[in-house]
Amino acid sequence: MGGRKDFRVMYFAFIRFRGVEDVKALEDRLQSSKFGDFSLHINLSRHKRKSVEKKQDINHHPRQKNFPPPPVSNGMRNQRSYAQDTGGLKVTQPLNNLPITLNSKTLMNEWIDKKTLIGEAHSFDHNGNLPASLLMNEETKYLGGLSIALGFGNSMEARYFLEEKNRWKDWFKWMICADEKELPYVRTAWMKILGHP
């Protein structure tokens, strides 16, 4: 049945028949139709269907020719930048720039202090499944490899946790205070480049 209701709160549906020559005879034949126990009420639409016009593409312009885009390579034309092209400057070869060195310690120095402990887990499985009882109020940071840093609220909590070996020995091979020993860190860096390429 149709999903719409009319003003009499009765369901209705529109059905189109193709190739009908005698419309009145079709209507009379359909009047005696039943759907289950219900007699169907059939009537013709009062108004003819509006012809559907083909929608024109908004971006289509019949008189406009399609030209291929101009060839561009690396934002440069004739291997010269805009400033060189307009200013008449000579093209110079780029100088050998010094490589960019990344200092990973600057970011790590913000949180490596007496309140932080660094430990090496027994395996990656231990690393990924640290129990909640081990990390009640601590903040954890992954340092790469099997190393993990545990941050505490103050240095006394960190010392107490470090001295209580039965609390961490099942999960870590060793654990030290972060400011006691220099550890090599393998980190991944990302860069954001702004400006002209």
PDB file of C-alpha atoms in Angstrom:
ATOM      1  CA  MET A   1       0.000   0.000   0.000  1.00  0.00           C
ATOM      2  CA  GLY A   2       1.016   3.589  -0.411  1.00  0.00           C
ATOM      3  CA  GLY A   3       2.797   5.303   2.416  1.00  0.00           C
ATOM      4  CA  ARG A   4       0.788   8.544   2.142  1.00  0.00           C
ATOM      5  CA  LYS A   5      -2.583   9.438   3.655  1.00  0.00           C
ATOM      6  CA  ASP A   6      -5.168  11.771   2.187  1.00  0.00           C
ATOM      7  CA  PHE A   7      -7.401  14.310   3.975  1.00  0.00           C
ATOM      8  CA  ARG A   8      -9.736  11.439   5.002  1.00  0.00           C
ATOM      9  CA  VAL A   9      -6.748   9.731   6.676  1.00  0.00           C
ATOM     10  CA  MET A  10      -6.823   6.878   4.179  1.00  0.00           C
ATOM     11  CA  TYR A  11      -3.800   5.488   2.425  1.00  0.00           C
ATOM     12  CA  PHE A  12      -3.397   6.223  -1.263  1.00  0.00           C
ATOM     13  CA  ALA A  13      -0.913   5.537  -4.020  1.00  0.00           C
ATOM     14  CA  PHE A  14      -0.315   6.689  -7.587  1.00  0.00           C
ATOM     15  CA  ILE A  15      -0.002   4.042 -10.286  1.00  0.00           C
ATOM     16  CA  ARG A  16       0.880   4.805 -13.898  1.00  0.00           C
ATOM     17  CA  PHE A  17      -0.250   2.555 -16.738  1.00  0.00           C
ATOM     18  CA  ARG A  18       1.427   2.738 -20.132  1.00  0.00           C
ATOM     19  CA  GLY A  19      -0.239   2.239 -23.479  1.00  0.00           C
ATOM     20  CA  VAL A  20      -3.833   2.739 -22.263  1.00  0.00           C
ATOM     21  CA  GLU A  21      -6.272   3.558 -25.066  1.00  0.00           C
ATOM     22  CA  ASP A  22      -9.609   3.571 -23.219  1.00  0.00           C
ATOM     23  CA  VAL A  23      -9.090   5.287 -19.852  1.00  0.00           C
ATOM     24  CA  LYS A  24     -12.738   4.988 -18.706  1.00  0.00           C
ATOM     25  CA  ALA A  25     -12.823   1.214 -19.348  1.00  0.00           C
ATOM     26  CA  LEU A  26      -9.603   0.765 -17.326  1.00  0.00           C
ATOM     27  CA  GLU A  27     -11.088   2.741 -14.422  1.00  0.00           C
ATOM     28  CA  ASP A  28     -14.297   0.636 -14.453  1.00  0.00           C
ATOM     29  CA  ARG A  29     -12.304  -2.612 -14.508  1.00  0.00           C
ATOM     30  CA  LEU A  30     -10.126  -1.523 -11.555  1.00  0.00           C
ATOM     31  CA  GLN A  31     -13.135  -0.443  -9.417  1.00  0.00           C
ATOM     32  CA  SER A  32     -13.895  -4.080  -8.626  1.00  0.00           C
ATOM     33  CA  SER A  33     -10.313  -4.741  -7.435  1.00  0.00           C
ATOM     34  CA  LYS A  34      -9.720  -6.021  -3.907  1.00  0.00           C
ATOM     35  CA  PHE A  35      -6.647  -6.103  -1.729  1.00  0.00           C
ATOM     36  CA  GLY A  36      -7.201  -8.844   0.831  1.00  0.00           C
ATOM     37  CA  ASP A  37     -10.577  -8.026   2.432  1.00  0.00           C
ATOM     38  CA  PHE A  38     -10.470  -4.376   1.351  1.00  0.00           C
ATOM     39  CA  SER A  39     -12.142  -2.983  -1.757  1.00  0.00           C
ATOM     40  CA  LEU A  40      -9.942  -0.484  -3.501  1.00  0.00           C
ATOM     41  CA  HIS A  41     -11.355   2.919  -4.429  1.00  0.00           C
ATOM     42  CA  ILE A  42     -10.034   3.915  -7.839  1.00  0.00           C
ATOM     43  CA  ASN A  43     -10.212   7.346  -9.425  1.00  0.00           C
ATOM     44  CA  LEU A  44      -8.364   9.239 -12.086  1.00  0.00           C
ATOM     45  CA  SER A  45      -6.213  12.203 -11.304  1.00  0.00           C
ATOM     46  CA  ARG A  46      -7.919  15.537 -11.929  1.00  0.00           C
ATOM     47  CA  HIS A  47      -4.939  17.124 -13.589  1.00  0.00           C
ATOM     48  CA  LYS A  48      -2.606  15.833 -16.239  1.00  0.00           C
ATOM     49  CA  ARG A  49       0.939  15.187 -15.230  1.00  0.00           C
ATOM     50  CA  LYS A  50       3.343  18.038 -15.828  1.00  0.00           C
ATOM     51  CA  SER A  51       6.049  17.314 -18.334  1.00  0.00           C
ATOM     52  CA  VAL A  52       9.413  16.941 -16.698  1.00  0.00           C
ATOM     53  CA  GLU A  53      11.971  19.188 -18.304  1.00  0.00           C
ATOM     54  CA  LYS A  54      15.529  18.042 -18.427  1.00  0.00           C
ATOM     55  CA  LYS A  55      17.586  19.861 -15.861  1.00  0.00           C
ATOM     56  CA  GLN A  56      20.455  21.751 -17.362  1.00  0.00           C
ATOM     57  CA  ASP A  57      23.832  21.556 -15.778  1.00  0.00           C
ATOM     58  CA  ILE A  58      24.563  24.876 -14.061  1.00  0.00           C
ATOM     59  CA  ASN A  59      28.217  24.722 -15.035  1.00  0.00           C
ATOM     60  CA  HIS A  60      27.514  23.847 -18.682  1.00  0.00           C
ATOM     61  CA  HIS A  61      27.827  26.755 -21.090  1.00  0.00           C
ATOM     62  CA  PRO A  62      27.206  25.712 -24.727  1.00  0.00           C
ATOM     63  CA  ARG A  63      29.179  28.603 -26.243  1.00  0.00           C
ATOM     64  CA  GLN A  64      32.190  28.226 -23.960  1.00  0.00           C
ATOM     65  CA  LYS A  65      35.104  26.212 -25.319  1.00  0.00           C
ATOM     66  CA  ASN A  66      37.041  23.874 -23.090  1.00  0.00           C
ATOM     67  CA  PHE A  67      40.709  24.783 -23.112  1.00  0.00           C
ATOM     68  CA  PRO A  68      43.361  22.587 -21.526  1.00  0.00           C
ATOM     69  CA  PRO A  69      44.952  24.015 -18.379  1.00  0.00           C
ATOM     70  CA  PRO A  70      48.261  25.810 -18.877  1.00  0.00           C
ATOM     71  CA  PRO A  71      51.363  23.703 -18.226  1.00  0.00           C
ATOM     72  CA  VAL A  72      52.746  24.460 -14.768  1.00  0.00           C
ATOM     73  CA  SER A  73      55.679  22.783 -13.064  1.00  0.00           C
ATOM     74  CA  ASN A  74      56.503  23.398  -9.413  1.00  0.00           C
ATOM     75  CA  GLY A  75      54.938  26.862  -9.420  1.00  0.00           C
ATOM     76  CA  MET A  76      57.781  28.143 -11.602  1.00  0.00           C
ATOM     77  CA  ARG A  77      57.686  29.408 -15.162  1.00  0.00           C
ATOM     78  CA  ASN A  78      60.888  29.123 -17.181  1.00  0.00           C
ATOM     79  CA  GLN A  79      62.562  27.968 -13.959  1.00  0.00           C
ATOM     80  CA  ARG A  80      62.164  31.452 -12.446  1.00  0.00           C
ATOM     81  CA  SER A  81      60.036  32.604  -9.534  1.00  0.00           C
ATOM     82  CA  TYR A  82      57.523  35.457  -9.757  1.00  0.00           C
ATOM     83  CA  ALA A  83      59.963  37.886  -8.102  1.00  0.00           C
ATOM     84  CA  GLN A  84      62.732  36.930 -10.518  1.00  0.00           C
ATOM     85  CA  ASP A  85      60.399  37.176 -13.507  1.00  0.00           C
ATOM     86  CA  THR A  86      59.057  40.634 -12.627  1.00  0.00           C
ATOM     87  CA  GLY A  87      62.254  42.059 -11.158  1.00  0.00           C
ATOM     88  CA  GLY A  88      64.563  40.926 -13.911  1.00  0.00           C
ATOM     89  CA  LEU A  89      66.862  39.172 -11.447  1.00  0.00           C
ATOM     90  CA  LYS A  90      69.303  36.567 -12.664  1.00  0.00           C
ATOM     91  CA  VAL A  91      68.663  32.956 -11.782  1.00  0.00           C
ATOM     92  CA  THR A  92      71.101  31.805  -9.120  1.00  0.00           C
ATOM     93  CA  GLN A  93      71.806  28.266  -8.101  1.00  0.00           C
ATOM     94  CA  PRO A  94      70.665  27.402  -4.565  1.00  0.00           C
ATOM     95  CA  LEU A  95      73.393  27.335  -1.937  1.00  0.00           C
ATOM     96  CA  ASN A  96      74.279  24.173  -0.102  1.00  0.00           C
ATOM     97  CA  ASN A  97      72.282  24.550   3.085  1.00  0.00           C
ATOM     98  CA  LEU A  98      73.336  22.986   6.338  1.00  0.00           C
ATOM     99  CA  PRO A  99      71.207  20.017   7.389  1.00  0.00           C
ATOM    100  CA  ILE A 100      68.511  20.633   9.970  1.00  0.00           C
ATOM    101  CA  THR A 101      69.356  19.048  13.304  1.00  0.00           C
ATOM    102  CA  LEU A 102      66.535  18.061  15.604  1.00  0.00           C
ATOM    103  CA  ASN A 103      67.192  18.320  19.320  1.00  0.00           C
ATOM    104  CA  SER A 104      64.845  15.855  20.960  1.00  0.00           C
ATOM    105  CA  LYS A 105      65.983  16.754  24.481  1.00  0.00           C
ATOM    106  CA  THR A 106      64.296  20.163  24.488  1.00  0.00           C
ATOM    107  CA  LEU A 107      60.793  18.691  24.551  1.00  0.00           C
ATOM    108  CA  MET A 108      61.743  15.881  26.915  1.00  0.00           C
ATOM    109  CA  ASN A 109      63.373  18.216  29.429  1.00  0.00           C
ATOM    110  CA  GLU A 110      59.926  19.617  30.192  1.00  0.00           C
ATOM    111  CA  TRP A 111      58.829  16.423  31.922  1.00  0.00           C
ATOM    112  CA  ILE A 112      62.069  14.599  32.865  1.00  0.00           C
ATOM    113  CA  ASP A 113      62.726  15.404  36.515  1.00  0.00           C
ATOM    114  CA  LYS A 114      62.686  13.734  39.952  1.00  0.00           C
ATOM    115  CA  LYS A 115      58.937  13.083  39.656  1.00  0.00           C
ATOM    116  CA  THR A 116      59.436  10.785  36.650  1.00  0.00           C
ATOM    117  CA  LEU A 117      60.605   7.166  36.584  1.00  0.00           C
ATOM    118  CA  ILE A 118      61.819   5.409  33.455  1.00  0.00           C
ATOM    119  CA  GLY A 119      61.636   1.650  33.085  1.00  0.00           C
ATOM    120  CA  GLU A 120      62.120  -1.037  30.466  1.00  0.00           C
ATOM    121  CA  ALA A 121      59.310  -3.564  30.101  1.00  0.00           C
ATOM    122  CA  HIS A 122      59.976  -7.302  29.797  1.00  0.00           C
ATOM    123  CA  SER A 123      58.226  -7.467  26.396  1.00  0.00           C
ATOM    124  CA  PHE A 124      55.880  -5.545  24.126  1.00  0.00           C
ATOM    125  CA  ASP A 125      53.034  -7.590  25.567  1.00  0.00           C
ATOM    126  CA  HIS A 126      53.883  -6.260  29.034  1.00  0.00           C
ATOM    127  CA  ASN A 127      54.232  -2.797  27.527  1.00  0.00           C
ATOM    128  CA  GLY A 128      50.727  -2.780  26.072  1.00  0.00           C
ATOM    129  CA  ASN A 129      48.936  -4.401  29.013  1.00  0.00           C
ATOM    130  CA  LEU A 130      50.079  -2.542  32.101  1.00  0.00           C
ATOM    131  CA  PRO A 131      47.562  -3.149  34.910  1.00  0.00           C
ATOM    132  CA  ALA A 132      45.405  -0.340  36.271  1.00  0.00           C
ATOM    133  CA  SER A 133      46.567  -1.118  39.827  1.00  0.00           C
ATOM    134  CA  LEU A 134      50.130  -0.312  38.762  1.00  0.00           C
ATOM    135  CA  LEU A 135      49.110   3.043  37.310  1.00  0.00           C
ATOM    136  CA  MET A 136      46.627   4.480  39.796  1.00  0.00           C
ATOM    137  CA  ASN A 137      47.618   8.163  39.697  1.00  0.00           C
ATOM    138  CA  GLU A 138      50.567   8.020  37.330  1.00  0.00           C
ATOM    139  CA  GLU A 139      50.888   9.470  33.849  1.00  0.00           C
ATOM    140  CA  THR A 140      52.561   7.181  31.308  1.00  0.00           C
ATOM    141  CA  LYS A 141      54.551   8.098  28.216  1.00  0.00           C
ATOM    142  CA  TYR A 142      55.887   5.709  25.600  1.00  0.00           C
ATOM    143  CA  LEU A 143      59.564   6.423  24.880  1.00  0.00           C
ATOM    144  CA  GLY A 144      60.157   3.971  22.046  1.00  0.00           C
ATOM    145  CA  GLY A 145      61.307   0.368  22.134  1.00  0.00           C
ATOM    146  CA  LEU A 146      60.384  -1.165  25.480  1.00  0.00           C
ATOM    147  CA  SER A 147      60.922   2.031  27.496  1.00  0.00           C
ATOM    148  CA  ILE A 148      58.097   3.723  29.382  1.00  0.00           C
ATOM    149  CA  ALA A 149      58.114   6.837  31.549  1.00  0.00           C
ATOM    150  CA  LEU A 150      55.857   7.057  34.614  1.00  0.00           C
ATOM    151  CA  GLY A 151      55.101  10.566  35.868  1.00  0.00           C
ATOM    152  CA  PHE A 152      54.056  11.105  39.495  1.00  0.00           C
ATOM    153  CA  GLY A 153      52.570  14.021  41.406  1.00  0.00           C
ATOM    154  CA  ASN A 154      55.716  14.619  43.479  1.00  0.00           C
ATOM    155  CA  SER A 155      59.202  13.168  43.989  1.00  0.00           C
ATOM    156  CA  MET A 156      58.270  11.359  47.245  1.00  0.00           C
ATOM    157  CA  GLU A 157      55.608   9.290  45.449  1.00  0.00           C
ATOM    158  CA  ALA A 158      58.143   8.407  42.748  1.00  0.00           C
ATOM    159  CA  ARG A 159      60.774   7.333  45.345  1.00  0.00           C
ATOM    160  CA  TYR A 160      58.202   5.249  47.239  1.00  0.00           C
ATOM    161  CA  PHE A 161      57.119   3.494  44.016  1.00  0.00           C
ATOM    162  CA  LEU A 162      60.771   2.875  43.005  1.00  0.00           C
ATOM    163  CA  GLU A 163      61.663   1.333  46.390  1.00  0.00           C
ATOM    164  CA  GLU A 164      58.619  -0.965  46.334  1.00  0.00           C
ATOM    165  CA  LYS A 165      60.016  -3.467  43.793  1.00  0.00           C
ATOM    166  CA  ASN A 166      57.277  -6.062  44.236  1.00  0.00           C
ATOM    167  CA  ARG A 167      54.886  -3.535  42.696  1.00  0.00           C
ATOM    168  CA  TRP A 168      56.738  -3.206  39.361  1.00  0.00           C
ATOM    169  CA  LYS A 169      59.205  -6.151  39.030  1.00  0.00           C
ATOM    170  CA  ASP A 170      56.679  -8.406  37.215  1.00  0.00           C
ATOM    171  CA  TRP A 171      56.262  -5.782  34.474  1.00  0.00           C
ATOM    172  CA  PHE A 172      59.638  -4.017  34.195  1.00  0.00           C
ATOM    173  CA  LYS A 173      63.239  -5.324  33.939  1.00  0.00           C
ATOM    174  CA  TRP A 174      64.595  -2.210  35.616  1.00  0.00           C
ATOM    175  CA  MET A 175      63.399   1.198  36.716  1.00  0.00           C
ATOM    176  CA  ILE A 176      65.334   4.370  37.537  1.00  0.00           C
ATOM    177  CA  CYS A 177      64.647   7.995  38.336  1.00  0.00           C
ATOM    178  CA  ALA A 178      64.659   9.970  35.073  1.00  0.00           C
ATOM    179  CA  ASP A 179      67.193  12.593  36.150  1.00  0.00           C
ATOM    180  CA  GLU A 180      69.807  10.034  37.302  1.00  0.00           C
ATOM    181  CA  LYS A 181      70.866   8.599  33.957  1.00  0.00           C
ATOM    182  CA  GLU A 182      71.086   9.820  30.360  1.00  0.00           C
ATOM    183  CA  LEU A 183      69.083   7.525  28.088  1.00  0.00           C
ATOM    184  CA  PRO A 184      69.179   7.448  24.286  1.00  0.00           C
ATOM    185  CA  TYR A 185      65.780   8.210  22.777  1.00  0.00           C
ATOM    186  CA  VAL A 186      64.669   7.242  19.305  1.00  0.00           C
ATOM    187  CA  ARG A 187      61.880   9.606  18.336  1.00  0.00           C
ATOM    188  CA  THR A 188      59.956  10.422  15.188  1.00  0.00           C
ATOM    189  CA  ALA A 189      59.730  14.085  14.218  1.00  0.00           C
ATOM    190  CA  TRP A 190      57.143  15.851  12.057  1.00  0.00           C
ATOM    191  CA  MET A 191      57.616  19.166  10.342  1.00  0.00           C
ATOM    192  CA  LYS A 192      55.186  21.745   9.025  1.00  0.00           C
ATOM    193  CA  ILE A 193      56.484  23.826   6.138  1.00  0.00           C
ATOM    194  CA  LEU A 194      54.855  27.186   5.455  1.00  0.00           C
ATOM    195  CA  GLY A 195      55.421  29.470   2.514  1.00  0.00           C
ATOM    196  CA  HIS A 196      56.415  29.006  -1.102  1.00  0.00           C
ATOM    197  CA  PRO A 197      57.666  25.611  -2.226  1.00  0.00           C
TER     198      PRO A 197
END
